[in-house]
Every structure is written in structure tokens, then in C-alpha cells.
Amino acid sequence: MVLFPLLMANNLIQTSSKKGPETVLILDFGSQYAQLIARRVREAGAFSLLMAPDTPIEKLAEHNMAGIILSGGPCSVSNEGSPRCDERLFDLGVPVLGICYGMQLGCHMLGGKIEGAHAREYGRATLHVKDSAGLLHGLPEDTAVWMSHGDQVDAIGEEFRILASTATCPMAAVAHTSVQFYGVQFHPEVTHTPHGVELLRNFLYEICGINGTWRMADFMEEQCAFIREQVGDSRVLCGLSGGVDSSVVAALLHRAIGDQLVCVFVDNGLLRKNERAFVQTTFRDHFDIDLRVVDARKDFLDDLDGVVDPQIKRTKIGHRFIHCFKTSAEEITKDSNCDVRFLAQGTLYPDVIESGHGYSGAAANIKLHHNVGGLPEELGFDLIEPLRDLFKDEVRKLGEVLGLPDGLIWRHPFPGPGLAVRCIGEITEAKLAVLRDCDEVLLEEIVAANLYRSTDQVFAVLLPVQSVGVMGDGRTYESVVAIRAVETQDFMTADWAKIPYEVLASISNRIINEVRGVNRVVYDISSKPPATIEWE
């Protein structure tokens, strides 16, 4: 393997002295696979962060960078207004890997020529490896890769080496001889590229020289130190719902600041059956955390009276939550004579990305999450979101490191807006009662069939539809309930769970027989994308 010399230009920005875990920054140019790249890097043992493509070099240099990856994207480098990165990127002196659009952009910036491909490649192609050192070390001479491009690199100067090609793409993988830049036209991050993970590990370990030492225990200690520095002597409110995310946040904060933490559980009238009792027993009695319970059921339901639009539901719920937290903070301040300045939330990476509040201004706003969108600008709190860079499975790993019990760590997610987004259309007490009973039956059957751990989220949805049925000798005209069960690793994508027919039959029979007001049960077999996991 040839190690290329670092640029020693006068404007080289030093990064080796930066604090924090060794990090691989991923500049996202709009790729559908950007989050998958981030996961692959973390799985290999390095911390990764998605960044806006035009992030200034000074911001990039604030991180303890081991390398940079330029993602793919739907644009053409030759089009006016297509996304670009800081032209000084290669002055950082860290290795850069360009994938698809990222390869084209890097080659363009370093003097290459980009043209529309003579034959576009979408899907599987055979890669012919010409240089098996460095980036492609250990890959077979001929191997399958996944292509998705219309443009490609048409010409490169003498400072580039061609590492691999396909039948229609002569420069499918390249390396620069004096700048630490590598480019691949295919997507190594997807499972359709069988040796893609090996390529990424070559980049990370052989070229970037990462130590592979990033572990969740390190993340925990770093976050605890950061929280203590951020909070000082102030008290922190944590909105505790009893779900995995807020429970892990509460445990992390309790480890970091002890009695400075006050957890607030808001009974919004949109909870699962017996959820309030579960939270009180678990956190007040078992974990000995200062827990305040706010009964705001009437306020929330009054706010939602007549509301049908799901985004308005989320916004109104978010506003009411903040009002509850502000009121609680005022009461706690009076009791303890200590100012409450901070509000902690269990925001996760998928929440940030889907809400359009993440790394890129071009991110699509798929839905509002009450913890990252739709809240008043002047909250009266400084936010603490220690999980906002983690995926769901990583949050569970952090929970294990913190010593939380398995039964809590592996609870299925429950949305912040609660049953409001599972009761389609207008919300009433009667509809919520039906939905709670359906959900209880559903989860009982899933647990009894030993499917709770093999599914990642299972819930019932009450539809604004009534259908004709027959019960006994009489005609009925009652509600329809949809069952949603998905399998996923990171909740960015998901597939519907193949629940055995006999289990579905048992669920349907019990709901129709035991829950008054329901005469039809349907099963949702939509994947994400194009559907979302929740219905609203």
C-alpha cells in the first residue's frame, strides 16, 4: 500500500489535537444511503457524524477527524447549483473517500472531467479489480458491486491511478497520487455490494489509521463529562415517558449529575393502558429518581378537540408539553430554591433527520417530532439531547452499559404524541379507550407467541372507517383496527413483520370478541419507505 504524503500547505488546519472520539465525517449530498454509511463506520469501530455538504472547513476541523467520506447524491456535478463542499477540504490533510457523486465531485475538484455516462448503470455490476493494494485490498479480482449513476468520471490526469473498472465504467475506482483522495463509483455501504464492508474497513483502518476503539462505554463517559460541564450547579428537567429513549436519558443524566435531575412524567391522556402506574413503580420506587407526575389529561384532550391534521396534533401536543414542563420547573425552583435551566429530551438521530432539523438544510421534513419540531422558539430552557447522534439500536446498547434491565431496554418504541397519532382523525375519550384495549390484546398475543423480541415495533391503529359486520344474528356497523408490526435495525428503514397466520388469527379473534366497537381487523404490509412506521 502506498501512503500518500500529507499536504503541508500554509493553510493546513491542524486537527490532531482536537478532543473527543476519533470521528469520520460524512458530507451528505442527498444520498438515500447516507445514514447507512454512518452506521457502517460505527459498526467498524469509529464514531461518525453526518454533516451538511457545504460545512465550512473551520467547522469540520473542530472534530477529531480520522477521515472524511463524501456521499452519493441525485444531482449532476456539471449542473449549476449542484451541491459543493468547501474547496479547502483537501487542505485538512486527512484521507477522503468519495462515493458515487462524492467521487465525481472530488475528481472534478482535483482536475478531472465529468460527463454523462454512455450507458447508465443502475443495479448490480461486475467490478474488475486492477490494483488490489490499499483501498481494494483483499477484494476478489472480479466482484459484484451496486451501481446507481448517470454521470461518471470521463477523464483524469496523470495524478490519478485507476484501481478498478466495470464493463461500462472504465474508472469505477480511483486514487490520487499526491492528495489522500479515493473515489468509487459504486456503493460499498449497501448489502448488494458483498465486499463493500471490507472496502470501507480498508479505508478506515489501512488508510485513515483508526484505532477502532470507539465503544458505547466511551460515549457514556464522554456524555457524562459534557453534561456536567454544561449543567454546572443547575437542575435539569427530563421528560420521562417510560419508553426506551427517555429512560436511557434519565439513567445517563442520573449517572452524570445525581440529585440535580428531576424527572417529570406528564399524563397526557394519550398513554397506553396502565402506563402511568408502570412509570411510577419503575423509576420512583426502583431507581429512586426524583419523579414528579403531572396530570394534564384534560388540557391535552381539550387542545386536540376537533383536530384531524396529524401535524397540527403534534404541534399542539408539543406546545402543551412545554407548558407542563415550564410549570413544573417553576414549582421545583420554589421548592428547592435552585433554578431549573435545562430540559433533557430523548431525541434520536432518525428524529433529527426526519424532522428536517439535522445536518443538512436540504433534509426533507417528513414529519414533526414534538421533541425536535413544532415547539415555541423561546422555550425558557436550554436543551440537552445526549442521544441525538445515536440510532435506536445504539441507544439500547447504551442502556445495557448503564445497567438498565432488559425488560425496559427492549420495550417497543412509543411515539411522543402517544395514541394521538394512532387514532386517525378526530380524537375522543371513547376512541382512545377502544384503541387501548386493542393494543393491550395485541401485545399480549405477541408476547405469548414469543415474538416481542423478534419484532421491533408492534401496535394497533384505530381507523376513521366503519364497516358492516355480523355478530350473532345482528348486523353491525363498527370500527376497523389496523395492526402494524415491523422489523428494523435503525428505524430509518423497516420491513413489515411476517407474523404467523395463526397468531394473526388469534389477535383478530380476540380483538373482535373482546373489544366492544370493533368488527374488523386488517394487517399493514407496507415497508418503510415508502410508508412511515407510524400512520401519522
PDB file of N, CA and C in Angstrom, residues 237-242 245-247 249-250 253 261-266 321 325 343-346:
ATOM      1  N   LEU A 237     -34.566  19.230  34.060  1.00  0.00           N
ATOM      2  CA  LEU A 237     -35.819  18.513  33.891  1.00  0.00           C
ATOM      3  C   LEU A 237     -35.655  17.479  32.792  1.00  0.00           C
ATOM      4  N   CYS A 238     -36.171  16.294  33.028  1.00  0.00           N
ATOM      5  CA  CYS A 238     -36.176  15.259  31.994  1.00  0.00           C
ATOM      6  C   CYS A 238     -37.603  14.791  31.803  1.00  0.00           C
ATOM      7  N   GLY A 239     -38.088  14.932  30.581  1.00  0.00           N
ATOM      8  CA  GLY A 239     -39.421  14.442  30.276  1.00  0.00           C
ATOM      9  C   GLY A 239     -39.399  12.933  30.151  1.00  0.00           C
ATOM     10  N   LEU A 240     -39.913  12.252  31.143  1.00  0.00           N
ATOM     11  CA  LEU A 240     -39.842  10.789  31.208  1.00  0.00           C
ATOM     12  C   LEU A 240     -41.168  10.185  30.774  1.00  0.00           C
ATOM     13  N   SER A 241     -41.101   9.320  29.763  1.00  0.00           N
ATOM     14  CA  SER A 241     -42.321   8.683  29.272  1.00  0.00           C
ATOM     15  C   SER A 241     -42.398   7.210  29.652  1.00  0.00           C
ATOM     16  N   GLY A 242     -41.266   6.620  30.020  1.00  0.00           N
ATOM     17  CA  GLY A 242     -41.232   5.182  30.283  1.00  0.00           C
ATOM     18  C   GLY A 242     -40.758   4.380  29.103  1.00  0.00           C
ATOM     19  N   ASP A 245     -36.045   5.496  25.008  1.00  0.00           N
ATOM     20  CA  ASP A 245     -35.225   6.692  24.811  1.00  0.00           C
ATOM     21  C   ASP A 245     -35.184   7.566  26.059  1.00  0.00           C
ATOM     22  N   SER A 246     -36.348   7.917  26.574  1.00  0.00           N
ATOM     23  CA  SER A 246     -36.365   8.800  27.745  1.00  0.00           C
ATOM     24  C   SER A 246     -35.806   8.089  28.976  1.00  0.00           C
ATOM     25  N   SER A 247     -35.978   6.781  29.058  1.00  0.00           N
ATOM     26  CA  SER A 247     -35.431   6.032  30.201  1.00  0.00           C
ATOM     27  C   SER A 247     -33.911   6.031  30.182  1.00  0.00           C
ATOM     28  N   VAL A 249     -32.039   8.311  28.698  1.00  0.00           N
ATOM     29  CA  VAL A 249     -31.638   9.688  29.006  1.00  0.00           C
ATOM     30  C   VAL A 249     -31.659   9.915  30.511  1.00  0.00           C
ATOM     31  N   ALA A 250     -32.728   9.464  31.169  1.00  0.00           N
ATOM     32  CA  ALA A 250     -32.832   9.656  32.613  1.00  0.00           C
ATOM     33  C   ALA A 250     -31.705   8.939  33.350  1.00  0.00           C
ATOM     34  N   LEU A 253     -28.396  10.854  32.728  1.00  0.00           N
ATOM     35  CA  LEU A 253     -28.334  12.101  33.497  1.00  0.00           C
ATOM     36  C   LEU A 253     -28.168  11.822  34.982  1.00  0.00           C
ATOM     37  N   LEU A 261     -31.035  16.046  38.911  1.00  0.00           N
ATOM     38  CA  LEU A 261     -32.023  15.637  37.922  1.00  0.00           C
ATOM     39  C   LEU A 261     -33.404  15.520  38.552  1.00  0.00           C
ATOM     40  N   VAL A 262     -34.391  16.085  37.872  1.00  0.00           N
ATOM     41  CA  VAL A 262     -35.790  15.904  38.243  1.00  0.00           C
ATOM     42  C   VAL A 262     -36.527  15.394  37.014  1.00  0.00           C
ATOM     43  N   CYS A 263     -37.138  14.230  37.137  1.00  0.00           N
ATOM     44  CA  CYS A 263     -37.895  13.677  36.016  1.00  0.00           C
ATOM     45  C   CYS A 263     -39.361  14.068  36.150  1.00  0.00           C
ATOM     46  N   VAL A 264     -39.926  14.459  35.043  1.00  0.00           N
ATOM     47  CA  VAL A 264     -41.332  14.841  35.006  1.00  0.00           C
ATOM     48  C   VAL A 264     -42.073  13.905  34.062  1.00  0.00           C
ATOM     49  N   PHE A 265     -43.063  13.231  34.597  1.00  0.00           N
ATOM     50  CA  PHE A 265     -43.914  12.369  33.785  1.00  0.00           C
ATOM     51  C   PHE A 265     -45.252  13.060  33.594  1.00  0.00           C
ATOM     52  N   VAL A 266     -45.583  13.332  32.352  1.00  0.00           N
ATOM     53  CA  VAL A 266     -46.830  14.020  32.035  1.00  0.00           C
ATOM     54  C   VAL A 266     -47.854  12.995  31.560  1.00  0.00           C
ATOM     55  N   PHE A 321     -46.869  20.136  26.123  1.00  0.00           N
ATOM     56  CA  PHE A 321     -45.780  19.529  26.894  1.00  0.00           C
ATOM     57  C   PHE A 321     -44.880  20.618  27.477  1.00  0.00           C
ATOM     58  N   PHE A 325     -43.903  21.439  31.338  1.00  0.00           N
ATOM     59  CA  PHE A 325     -42.529  21.453  31.855  1.00  0.00           C
ATOM     60  C   PHE A 325     -42.186  22.804  32.476  1.00  0.00           C
ATOM     61  N   LEU A 343     -33.711  21.399  29.923  1.00  0.00           N
ATOM     62  CA  LEU A 343     -34.700  20.371  29.621  1.00  0.00           C
ATOM     63  C   LEU A 343     -34.021  19.289  28.804  1.00  0.00           C
ATOM     64  N   ALA A 344     -34.066  18.055  29.302  1.00  0.00           N
ATOM     65  CA  ALA A 344     -33.437  16.926  28.607  1.00  0.00           C
ATOM     66  C   ALA A 344     -34.483  16.161  27.817  1.00  0.00           C
ATOM     67  N   GLN A 345     -34.116  15.757  26.610  1.00  0.00           N
ATOM     68  CA  GLN A 345     -35.033  15.036  25.735  1.00  0.00           C
ATOM     69  C   GLN A 345     -34.333  13.849  25.101  1.00  0.00           C
ATOM     70  N   GLY A 346     -35.133  12.842  24.736  1.00  0.00           N
ATOM     71  CA  GLY A 346     -34.597  11.624  24.137  1.00  0.00           C
ATOM     72  C   GLY A 346     -34.597  11.672  22.622  1.00  0.00           C
TER      73      GLY A 346
END
